[in-house]
Short mmCIF file of C-alpha atoms in Angstrom, two decimals:
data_model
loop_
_atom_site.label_atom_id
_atom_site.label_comp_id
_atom_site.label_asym_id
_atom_site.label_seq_id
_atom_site.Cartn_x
_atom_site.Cartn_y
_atom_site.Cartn_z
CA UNK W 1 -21.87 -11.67 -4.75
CA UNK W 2 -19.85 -8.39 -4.45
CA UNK W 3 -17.32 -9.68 -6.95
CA UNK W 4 -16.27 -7.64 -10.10
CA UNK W 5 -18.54 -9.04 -13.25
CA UNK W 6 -16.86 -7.61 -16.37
CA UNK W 7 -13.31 -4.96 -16.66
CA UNK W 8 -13.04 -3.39 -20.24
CA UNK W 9 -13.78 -0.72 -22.51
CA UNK W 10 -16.92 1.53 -22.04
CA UNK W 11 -18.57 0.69 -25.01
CA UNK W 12 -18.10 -3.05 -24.74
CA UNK W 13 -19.02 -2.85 -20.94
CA UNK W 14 -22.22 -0.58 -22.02
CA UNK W 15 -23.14 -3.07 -24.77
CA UNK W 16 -22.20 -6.32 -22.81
CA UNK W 17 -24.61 -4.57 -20.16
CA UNK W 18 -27.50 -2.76 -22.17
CA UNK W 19 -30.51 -5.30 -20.77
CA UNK W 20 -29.73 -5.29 -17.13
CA UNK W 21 -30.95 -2.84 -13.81
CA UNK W 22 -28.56 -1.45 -11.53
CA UNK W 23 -29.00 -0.06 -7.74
CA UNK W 24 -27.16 2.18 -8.48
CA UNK W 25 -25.04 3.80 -11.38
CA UNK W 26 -21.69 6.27 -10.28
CA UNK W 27 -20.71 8.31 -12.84
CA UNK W 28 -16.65 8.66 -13.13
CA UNK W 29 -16.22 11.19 -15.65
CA UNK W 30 -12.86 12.58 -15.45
CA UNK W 31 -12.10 10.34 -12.41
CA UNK W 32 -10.20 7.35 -11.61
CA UNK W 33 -11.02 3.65 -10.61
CA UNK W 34 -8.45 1.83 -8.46
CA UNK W 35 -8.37 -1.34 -6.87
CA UNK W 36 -8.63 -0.50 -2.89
CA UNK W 37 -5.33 -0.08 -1.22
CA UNK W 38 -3.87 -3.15 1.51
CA UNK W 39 -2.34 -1.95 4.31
CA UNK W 40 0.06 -4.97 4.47
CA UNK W 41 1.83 -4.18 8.23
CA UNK W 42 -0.10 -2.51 11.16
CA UNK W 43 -0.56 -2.30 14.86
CA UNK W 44 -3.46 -1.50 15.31
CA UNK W 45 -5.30 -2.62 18.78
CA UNK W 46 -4.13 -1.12 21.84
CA UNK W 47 -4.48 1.60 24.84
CA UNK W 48 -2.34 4.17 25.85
CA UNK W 49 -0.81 6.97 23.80
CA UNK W 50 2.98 7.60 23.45
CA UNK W 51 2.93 11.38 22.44
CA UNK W 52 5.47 12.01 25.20
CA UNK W 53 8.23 9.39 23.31
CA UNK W 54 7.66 11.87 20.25
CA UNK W 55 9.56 14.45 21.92
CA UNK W 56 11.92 12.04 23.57
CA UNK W 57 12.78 10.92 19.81
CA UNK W 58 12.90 14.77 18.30
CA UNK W 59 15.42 15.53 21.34
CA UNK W 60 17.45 12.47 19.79
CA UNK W 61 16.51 9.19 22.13
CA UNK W 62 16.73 6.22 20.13
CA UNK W 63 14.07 3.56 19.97
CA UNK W 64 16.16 0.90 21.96
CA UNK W 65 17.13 3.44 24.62
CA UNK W 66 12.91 4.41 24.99
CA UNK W 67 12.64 0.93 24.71
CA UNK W 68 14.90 0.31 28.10
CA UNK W 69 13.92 3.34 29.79
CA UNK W 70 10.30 1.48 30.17
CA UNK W 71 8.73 2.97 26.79
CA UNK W 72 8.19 1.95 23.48
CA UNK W 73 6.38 -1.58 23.89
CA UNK W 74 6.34 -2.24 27.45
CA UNK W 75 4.79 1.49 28.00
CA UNK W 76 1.76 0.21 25.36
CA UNK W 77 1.88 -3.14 26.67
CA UNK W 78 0.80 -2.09 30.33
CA UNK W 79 -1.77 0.52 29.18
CA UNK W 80 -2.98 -2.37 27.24
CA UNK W 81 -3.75 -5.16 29.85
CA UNK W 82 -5.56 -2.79 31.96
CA UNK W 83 -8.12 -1.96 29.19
CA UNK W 84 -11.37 -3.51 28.71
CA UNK W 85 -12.32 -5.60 25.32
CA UNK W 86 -14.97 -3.13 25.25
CA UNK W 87 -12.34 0.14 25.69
CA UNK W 88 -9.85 -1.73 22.85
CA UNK W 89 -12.64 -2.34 20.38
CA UNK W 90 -14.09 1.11 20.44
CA UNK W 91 -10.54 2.79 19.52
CA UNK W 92 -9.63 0.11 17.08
CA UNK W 93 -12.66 0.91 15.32
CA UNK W 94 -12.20 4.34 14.90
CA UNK W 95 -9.08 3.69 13.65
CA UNK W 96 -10.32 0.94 11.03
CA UNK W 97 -12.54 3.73 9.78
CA UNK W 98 -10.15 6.16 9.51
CA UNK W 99 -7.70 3.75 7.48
CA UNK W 100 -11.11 2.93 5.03
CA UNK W 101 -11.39 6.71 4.70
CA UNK W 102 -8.03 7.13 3.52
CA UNK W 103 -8.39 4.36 0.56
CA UNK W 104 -7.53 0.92 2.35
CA UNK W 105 -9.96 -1.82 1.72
CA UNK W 106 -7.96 -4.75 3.32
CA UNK W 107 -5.47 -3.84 6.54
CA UNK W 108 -3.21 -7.02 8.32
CA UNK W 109 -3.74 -6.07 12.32
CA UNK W 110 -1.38 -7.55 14.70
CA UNK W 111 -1.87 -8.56 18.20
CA UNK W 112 1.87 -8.10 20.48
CA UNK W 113 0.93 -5.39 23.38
CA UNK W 114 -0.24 -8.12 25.68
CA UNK W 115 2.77 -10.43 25.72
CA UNK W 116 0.91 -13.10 27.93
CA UNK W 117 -1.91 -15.36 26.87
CA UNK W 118 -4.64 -13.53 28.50
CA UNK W 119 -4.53 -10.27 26.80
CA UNK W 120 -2.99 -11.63 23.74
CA UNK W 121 -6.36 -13.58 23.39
CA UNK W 122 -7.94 -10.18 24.34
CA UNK W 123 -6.87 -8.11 21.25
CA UNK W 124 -7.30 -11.24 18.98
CA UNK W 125 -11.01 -11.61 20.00
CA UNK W 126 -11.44 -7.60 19.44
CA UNK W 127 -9.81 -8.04 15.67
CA UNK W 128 -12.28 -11.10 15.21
CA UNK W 129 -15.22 -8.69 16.50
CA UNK W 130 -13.96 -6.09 13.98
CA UNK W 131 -13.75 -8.80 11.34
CA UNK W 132 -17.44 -9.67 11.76
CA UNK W 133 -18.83 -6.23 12.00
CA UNK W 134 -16.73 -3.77 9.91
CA UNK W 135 -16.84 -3.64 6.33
CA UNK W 136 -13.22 -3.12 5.92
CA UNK W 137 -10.57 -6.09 5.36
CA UNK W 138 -8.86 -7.80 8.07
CA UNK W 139 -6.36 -10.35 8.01
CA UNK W 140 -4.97 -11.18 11.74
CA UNK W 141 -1.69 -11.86 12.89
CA UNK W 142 -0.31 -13.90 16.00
CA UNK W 143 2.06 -11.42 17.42
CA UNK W 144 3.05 -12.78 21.02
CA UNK W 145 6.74 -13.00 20.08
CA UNK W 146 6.93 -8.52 19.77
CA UNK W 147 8.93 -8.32 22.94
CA UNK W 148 9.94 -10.19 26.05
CA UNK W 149 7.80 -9.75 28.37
CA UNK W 150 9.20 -8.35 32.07
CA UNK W 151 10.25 -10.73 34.33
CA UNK W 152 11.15 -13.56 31.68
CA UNK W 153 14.25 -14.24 29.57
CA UNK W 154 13.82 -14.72 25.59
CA UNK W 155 13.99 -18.78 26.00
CA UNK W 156 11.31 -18.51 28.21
CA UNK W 157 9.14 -16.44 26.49
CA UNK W 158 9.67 -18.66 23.46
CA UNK W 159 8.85 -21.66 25.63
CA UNK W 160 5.69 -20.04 26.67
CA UNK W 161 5.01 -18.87 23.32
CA UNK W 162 5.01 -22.79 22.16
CA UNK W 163 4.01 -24.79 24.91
CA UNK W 164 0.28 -22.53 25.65
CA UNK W 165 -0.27 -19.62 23.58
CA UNK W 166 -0.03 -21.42 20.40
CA UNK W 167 -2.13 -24.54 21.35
CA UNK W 168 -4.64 -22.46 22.74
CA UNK W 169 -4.58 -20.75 19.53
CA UNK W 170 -5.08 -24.16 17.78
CA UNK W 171 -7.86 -25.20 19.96
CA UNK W 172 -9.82 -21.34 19.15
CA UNK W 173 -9.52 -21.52 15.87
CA UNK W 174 -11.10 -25.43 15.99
CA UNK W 175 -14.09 -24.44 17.79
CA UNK W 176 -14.09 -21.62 15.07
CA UNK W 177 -13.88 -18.15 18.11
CA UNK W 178 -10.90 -16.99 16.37
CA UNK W 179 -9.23 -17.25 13.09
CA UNK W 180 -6.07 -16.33 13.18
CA UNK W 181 -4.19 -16.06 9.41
CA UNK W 182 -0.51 -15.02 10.05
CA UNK W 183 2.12 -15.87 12.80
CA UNK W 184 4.86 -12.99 13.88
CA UNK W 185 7.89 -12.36 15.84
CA UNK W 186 10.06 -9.23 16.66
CA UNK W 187 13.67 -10.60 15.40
CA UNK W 188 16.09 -8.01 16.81
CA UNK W 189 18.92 -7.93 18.82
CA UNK W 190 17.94 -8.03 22.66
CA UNK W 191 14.35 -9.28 21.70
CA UNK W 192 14.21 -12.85 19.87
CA UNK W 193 17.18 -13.89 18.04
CA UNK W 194 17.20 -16.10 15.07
CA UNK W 195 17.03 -19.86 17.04
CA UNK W 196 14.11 -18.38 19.18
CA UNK W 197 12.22 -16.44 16.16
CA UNK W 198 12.77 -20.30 14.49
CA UNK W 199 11.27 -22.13 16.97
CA UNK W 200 8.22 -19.64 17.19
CA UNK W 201 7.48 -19.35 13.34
CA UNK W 202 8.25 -23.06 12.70
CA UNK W 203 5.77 -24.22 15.89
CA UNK W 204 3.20 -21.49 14.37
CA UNK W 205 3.27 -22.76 10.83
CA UNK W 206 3.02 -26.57 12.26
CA UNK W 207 -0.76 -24.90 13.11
CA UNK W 208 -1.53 -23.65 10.12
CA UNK W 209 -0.63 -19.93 10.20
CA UNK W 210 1.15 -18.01 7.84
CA UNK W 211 5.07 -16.57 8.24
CA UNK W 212 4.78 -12.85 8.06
CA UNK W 213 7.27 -11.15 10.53
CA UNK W 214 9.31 -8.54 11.68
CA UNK W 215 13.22 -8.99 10.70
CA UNK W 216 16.35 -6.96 10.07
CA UNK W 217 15.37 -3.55 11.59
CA UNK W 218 18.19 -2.35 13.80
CA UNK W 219 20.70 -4.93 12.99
CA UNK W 220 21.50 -7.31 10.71
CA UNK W 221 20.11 -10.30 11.78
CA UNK W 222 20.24 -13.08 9.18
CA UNK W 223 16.49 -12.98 9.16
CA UNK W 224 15.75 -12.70 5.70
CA UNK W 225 17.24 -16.01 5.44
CA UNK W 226 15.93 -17.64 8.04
CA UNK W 227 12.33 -16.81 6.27
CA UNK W 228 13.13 -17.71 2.82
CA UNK W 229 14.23 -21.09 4.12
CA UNK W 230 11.06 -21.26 6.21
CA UNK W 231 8.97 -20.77 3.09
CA UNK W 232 7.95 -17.23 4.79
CA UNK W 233 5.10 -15.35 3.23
CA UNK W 234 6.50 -12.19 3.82
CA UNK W 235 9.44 -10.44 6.23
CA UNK W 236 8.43 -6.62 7.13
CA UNK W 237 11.37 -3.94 7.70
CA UNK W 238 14.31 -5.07 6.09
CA UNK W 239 16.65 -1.64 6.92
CA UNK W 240 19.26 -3.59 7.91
CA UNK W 241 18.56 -6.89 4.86
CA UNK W 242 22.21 -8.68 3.79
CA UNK W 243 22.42 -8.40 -0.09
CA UNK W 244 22.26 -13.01 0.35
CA UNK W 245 19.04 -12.24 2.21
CA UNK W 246 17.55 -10.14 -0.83
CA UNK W 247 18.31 -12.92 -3.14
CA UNK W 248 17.11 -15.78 -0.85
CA UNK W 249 13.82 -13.84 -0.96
CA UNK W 250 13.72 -13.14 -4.38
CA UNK W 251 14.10 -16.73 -5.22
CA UNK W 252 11.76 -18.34 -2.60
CA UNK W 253 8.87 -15.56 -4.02
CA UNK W 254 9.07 -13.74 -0.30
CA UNK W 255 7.47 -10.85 -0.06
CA UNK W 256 9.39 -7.65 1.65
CA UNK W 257 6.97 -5.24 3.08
CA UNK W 258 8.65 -2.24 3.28
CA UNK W 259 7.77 0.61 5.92
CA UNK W 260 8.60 4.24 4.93
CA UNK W 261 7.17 5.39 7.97
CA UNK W 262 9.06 3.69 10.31
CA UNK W 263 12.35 4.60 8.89
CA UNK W 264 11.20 8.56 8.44
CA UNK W 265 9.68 8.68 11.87
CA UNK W 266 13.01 6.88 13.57
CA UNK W 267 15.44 8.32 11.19
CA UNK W 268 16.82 4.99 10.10
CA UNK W 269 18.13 4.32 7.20
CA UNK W 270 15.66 3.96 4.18
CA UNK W 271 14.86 0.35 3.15
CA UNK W 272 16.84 -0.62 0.09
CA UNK W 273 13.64 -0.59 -2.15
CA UNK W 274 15.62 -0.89 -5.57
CA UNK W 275 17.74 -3.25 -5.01
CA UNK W 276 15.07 -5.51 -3.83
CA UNK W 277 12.82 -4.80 -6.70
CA UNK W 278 16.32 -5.11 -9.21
CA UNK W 279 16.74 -8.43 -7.78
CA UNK W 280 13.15 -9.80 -8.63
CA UNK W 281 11.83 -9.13 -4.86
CA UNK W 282 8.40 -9.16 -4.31
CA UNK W 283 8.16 -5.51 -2.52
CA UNK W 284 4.72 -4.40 -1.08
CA UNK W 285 4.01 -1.79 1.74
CA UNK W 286 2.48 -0.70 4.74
CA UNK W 287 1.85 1.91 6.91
CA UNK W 288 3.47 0.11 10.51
CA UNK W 289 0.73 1.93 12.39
CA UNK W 290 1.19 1.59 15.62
CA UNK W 291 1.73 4.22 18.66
CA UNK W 292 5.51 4.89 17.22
CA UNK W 293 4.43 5.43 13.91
CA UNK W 294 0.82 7.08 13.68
CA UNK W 295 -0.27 6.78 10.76
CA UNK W 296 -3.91 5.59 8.94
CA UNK W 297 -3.19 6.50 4.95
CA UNK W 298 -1.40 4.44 2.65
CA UNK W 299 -1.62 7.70 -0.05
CA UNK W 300 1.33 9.35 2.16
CA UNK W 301 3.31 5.90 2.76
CA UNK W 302 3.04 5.56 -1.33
CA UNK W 303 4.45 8.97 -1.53
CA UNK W 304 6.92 8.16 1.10
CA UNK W 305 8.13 5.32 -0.77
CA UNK W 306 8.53 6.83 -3.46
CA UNK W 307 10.81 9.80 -2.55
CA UNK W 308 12.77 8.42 0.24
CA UNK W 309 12.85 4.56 -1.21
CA UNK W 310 13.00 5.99 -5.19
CA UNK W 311 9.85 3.75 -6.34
CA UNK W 312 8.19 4.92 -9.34
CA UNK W 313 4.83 6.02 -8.48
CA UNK W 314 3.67 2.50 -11.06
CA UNK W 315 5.87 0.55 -8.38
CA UNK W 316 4.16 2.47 -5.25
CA UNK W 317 0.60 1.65 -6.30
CA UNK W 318 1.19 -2.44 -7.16
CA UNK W 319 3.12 -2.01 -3.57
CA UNK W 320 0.14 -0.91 -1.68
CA UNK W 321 -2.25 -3.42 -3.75
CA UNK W 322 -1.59 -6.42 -5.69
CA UNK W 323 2.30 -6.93 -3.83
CA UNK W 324 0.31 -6.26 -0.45
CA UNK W 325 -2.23 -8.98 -1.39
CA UNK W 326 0.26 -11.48 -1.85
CA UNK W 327 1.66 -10.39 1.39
CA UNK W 328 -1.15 -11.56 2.87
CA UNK W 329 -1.67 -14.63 0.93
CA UNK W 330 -4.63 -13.09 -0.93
CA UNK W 331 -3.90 -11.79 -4.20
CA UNK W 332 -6.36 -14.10 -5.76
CA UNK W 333 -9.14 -12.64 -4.24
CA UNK W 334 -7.85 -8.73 -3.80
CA UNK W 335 -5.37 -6.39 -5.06
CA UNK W 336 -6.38 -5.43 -8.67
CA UNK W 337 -9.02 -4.54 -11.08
CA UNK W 338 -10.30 -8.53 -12.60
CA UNK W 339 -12.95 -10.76 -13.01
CA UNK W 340 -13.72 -12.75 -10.35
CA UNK W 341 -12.17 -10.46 -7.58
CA UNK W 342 -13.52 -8.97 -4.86
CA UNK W 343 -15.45 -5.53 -5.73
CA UNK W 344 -12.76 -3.42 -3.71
CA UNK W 345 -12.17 -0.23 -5.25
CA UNK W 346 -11.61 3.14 -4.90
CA UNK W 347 -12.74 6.50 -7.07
CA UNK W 348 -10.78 9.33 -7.04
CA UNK W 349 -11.68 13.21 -7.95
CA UNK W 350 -8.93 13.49 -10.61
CA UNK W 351 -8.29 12.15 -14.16
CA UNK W 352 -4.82 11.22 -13.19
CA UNK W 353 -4.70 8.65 -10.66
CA UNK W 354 -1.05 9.57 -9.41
CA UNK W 355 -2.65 12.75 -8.02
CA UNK W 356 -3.40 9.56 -4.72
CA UNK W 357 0.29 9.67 -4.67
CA UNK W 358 1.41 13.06 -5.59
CA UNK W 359 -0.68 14.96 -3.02
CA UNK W 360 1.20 14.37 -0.01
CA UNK W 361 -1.80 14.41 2.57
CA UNK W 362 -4.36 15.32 0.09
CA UNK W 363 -5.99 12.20 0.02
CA UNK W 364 -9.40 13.72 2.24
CA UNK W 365 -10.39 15.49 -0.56
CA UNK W 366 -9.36 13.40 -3.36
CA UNK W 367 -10.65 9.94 -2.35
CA UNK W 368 -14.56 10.45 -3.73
CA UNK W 369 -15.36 6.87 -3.04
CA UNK W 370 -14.17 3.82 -1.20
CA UNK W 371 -16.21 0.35 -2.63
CA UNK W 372 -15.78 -3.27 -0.76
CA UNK W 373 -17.80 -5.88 -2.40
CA UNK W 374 -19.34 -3.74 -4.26
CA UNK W 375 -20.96 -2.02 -1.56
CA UNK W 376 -20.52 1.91 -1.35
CA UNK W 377 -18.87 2.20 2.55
CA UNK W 378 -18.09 5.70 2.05
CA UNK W 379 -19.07 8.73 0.07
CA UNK W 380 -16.80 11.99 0.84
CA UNK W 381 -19.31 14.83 -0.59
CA UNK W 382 -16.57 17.76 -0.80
CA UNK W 383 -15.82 16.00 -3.93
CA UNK W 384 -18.63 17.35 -5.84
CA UNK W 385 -18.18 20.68 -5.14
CA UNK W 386 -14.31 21.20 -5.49
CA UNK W 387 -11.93 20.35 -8.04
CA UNK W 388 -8.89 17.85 -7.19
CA UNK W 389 -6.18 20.48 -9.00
#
């Protein structure tokens, strides 16, 4: 049923096992077994490059002046309507596969590059086709709310937001086209401010979704707040979190999904990792890919997190696993090594699993196998011919 049977010693395991017939037997001798990595934050679906804003950023533009100049989302977001289902589908799988390749088992994918029901609907019915035909793990996110789009103010983008994307939305997922899990909003200063971001996430979890959004990332917003008393399931970004925002989370079991990548690539400052995790914050991570942040492998947003945020490489790994499980609302199926769980796992080339984490970009030649249900989805050969060290 591609869920794990038994987790224990060798011997026991051998003994408990000794009458029955495998497929297949892998042997791990001097390697590692770890549960497969979650992606808990990504961007995944959408057409149109922004290479060029790379240099605009190294010459010291900051995201909010790309951002008015025409860039950042509204660049992707008109690259994006023009392209087929057919065109989007074809890259997001490639990325999928790439992300699976580099250890992650179970990625959340956001739509938000459409900004109007039409193409909205487009990317979510490309992230169903992916959920239906790839073995990798997808949970989807609602993500109308990730800018205003041109020509409309905030208000009426939220009105628009609530009054037809979400009941069409309601009336997909009834006639069972698309399942959407999670409902998201860019809270920011000169995007959706806190009554708007309410409204949205309030009229989204009325249809059954999820609270997982985007919230103190340039400014202080109050946002961490507003999701603990929304009963969020998790808030990603957090650079900008008030120290009564931490502890709101921490006591409302809110998860903070942190984004190393984001703050590296924008030179923001650093998430305050520890003093989420000192005040009993559930912290996960994820990699924010999107076409401001490219990047597929958790391995370099553990190691990320743990030099720029100062997590222990222990705190990293339950970060990119069970924390980004619970993220998602699924850390009783995924996450970790137990009975009863899904058979996601990975095997590395090294007796020392922080070698995923230590190797900054090594992961290619480290990551020997990557398991979902129990099903071998990729076997990296240069493995058995090369040493990890």
């Amino acid at each position: 049923d591609g869920c794990i049977k038994a987790v224990g010693q060798a011997d026991v395991i051998r003994k408990q096992f000794s009458e029955a017939t495998f497929e297949r037997i892998i042997d791990c001798s001097g390697k590692c077994v770890l549960p497969g990595l979650v992606d808990a934050h990504t961007h995944p679906v959408w057409a149109g490059d922004r290479v060029h804003e790379f240099a605009m950023k190294l010459a010291g533009a900051s995201y909010m002046e790309i951002h008015q100049a025409g860039g950042g989302i509204h660049f992707t977001v008109e690259h994006t309507r023009k392209a087929t289902e057919d065109e989007l589908f074809a890259t997001f799988q490639h990325r999928l596969e790439r992300m699976l390749r580099a250890g992650s088992t179970l990625v959340e994918c956001k739509s938000g590059y459409g900004l109007n029901l039409e193409t909205e609907l487009k990317m979510l019915r490309v992230i169903e086709r992916a959920k239906k035909s790839m073995d990798i793990g997808i949970s989807s996110t609602y993500c109308g709310a990730h800018a205003v789009p041109k020509g409309k103010t905030a208000t009426e983008a939220t009105d628009d937001i609530i009054n037809n994307h979400l009941p069409k939305l309601k009336e997909l997922k009834l006639s069972g086209e698309i399942h959407v899990n999670n409902i998201d909003v860019f809270c920011e200063k000169g995007v959706f401010d806190l009554e708007s971001t309410r409204r949205i996430l309030q009229a989204g979890k009325d249809i059954g979704l999820q609270i997982n959004f985007h919230g103190d990332e340039l400014h202080p917003m109050k946002s961490a707040e507003l999701g603990a008393e929304l009963g969020a399931r998790a808030i990603s970004h957090l650079e900008e979190v008030s120290d009564e925002g931490i502890v709101a989370m921490a006591r409302a079991k809110c998860a903070a999904v942190l984004l190393p990548t984001t703050a590296y690539m924008l030179r923001l400052k650093q998430p305050e990792a520890r003093k989420m995790l000192e005040k009993g914050v559930i912290v996960a991570l994820g990699s924010d890919f999107n076409p401001n942040a490219y990047c597929f492998s958790m391995p370099m947003v553990m190691h990320l997190a743990c030099v720029n945020m100062k997590m222990s490489m222990n705190e990293a790994l339950a970060a990119a696993t069970i924390n980004a499980a619970y993220a998602l609302g699924k850390s009783d199926t995924h996450g970790s090594l137990e009975v009863g769980k899904q058979g996601d796992l990975l095997i590395i080339n090294s007796s020392r699993w922080e070698h995923l984490i230590y190797q900054f970009g090594g992961h290619e030649a480290l990551i020997n196998y990557v398991i979902v249900k129990g099903k071998v989805v990729y076997e990296n050969e240069r493995c058995e011919t090369m040493s990890s060290y």
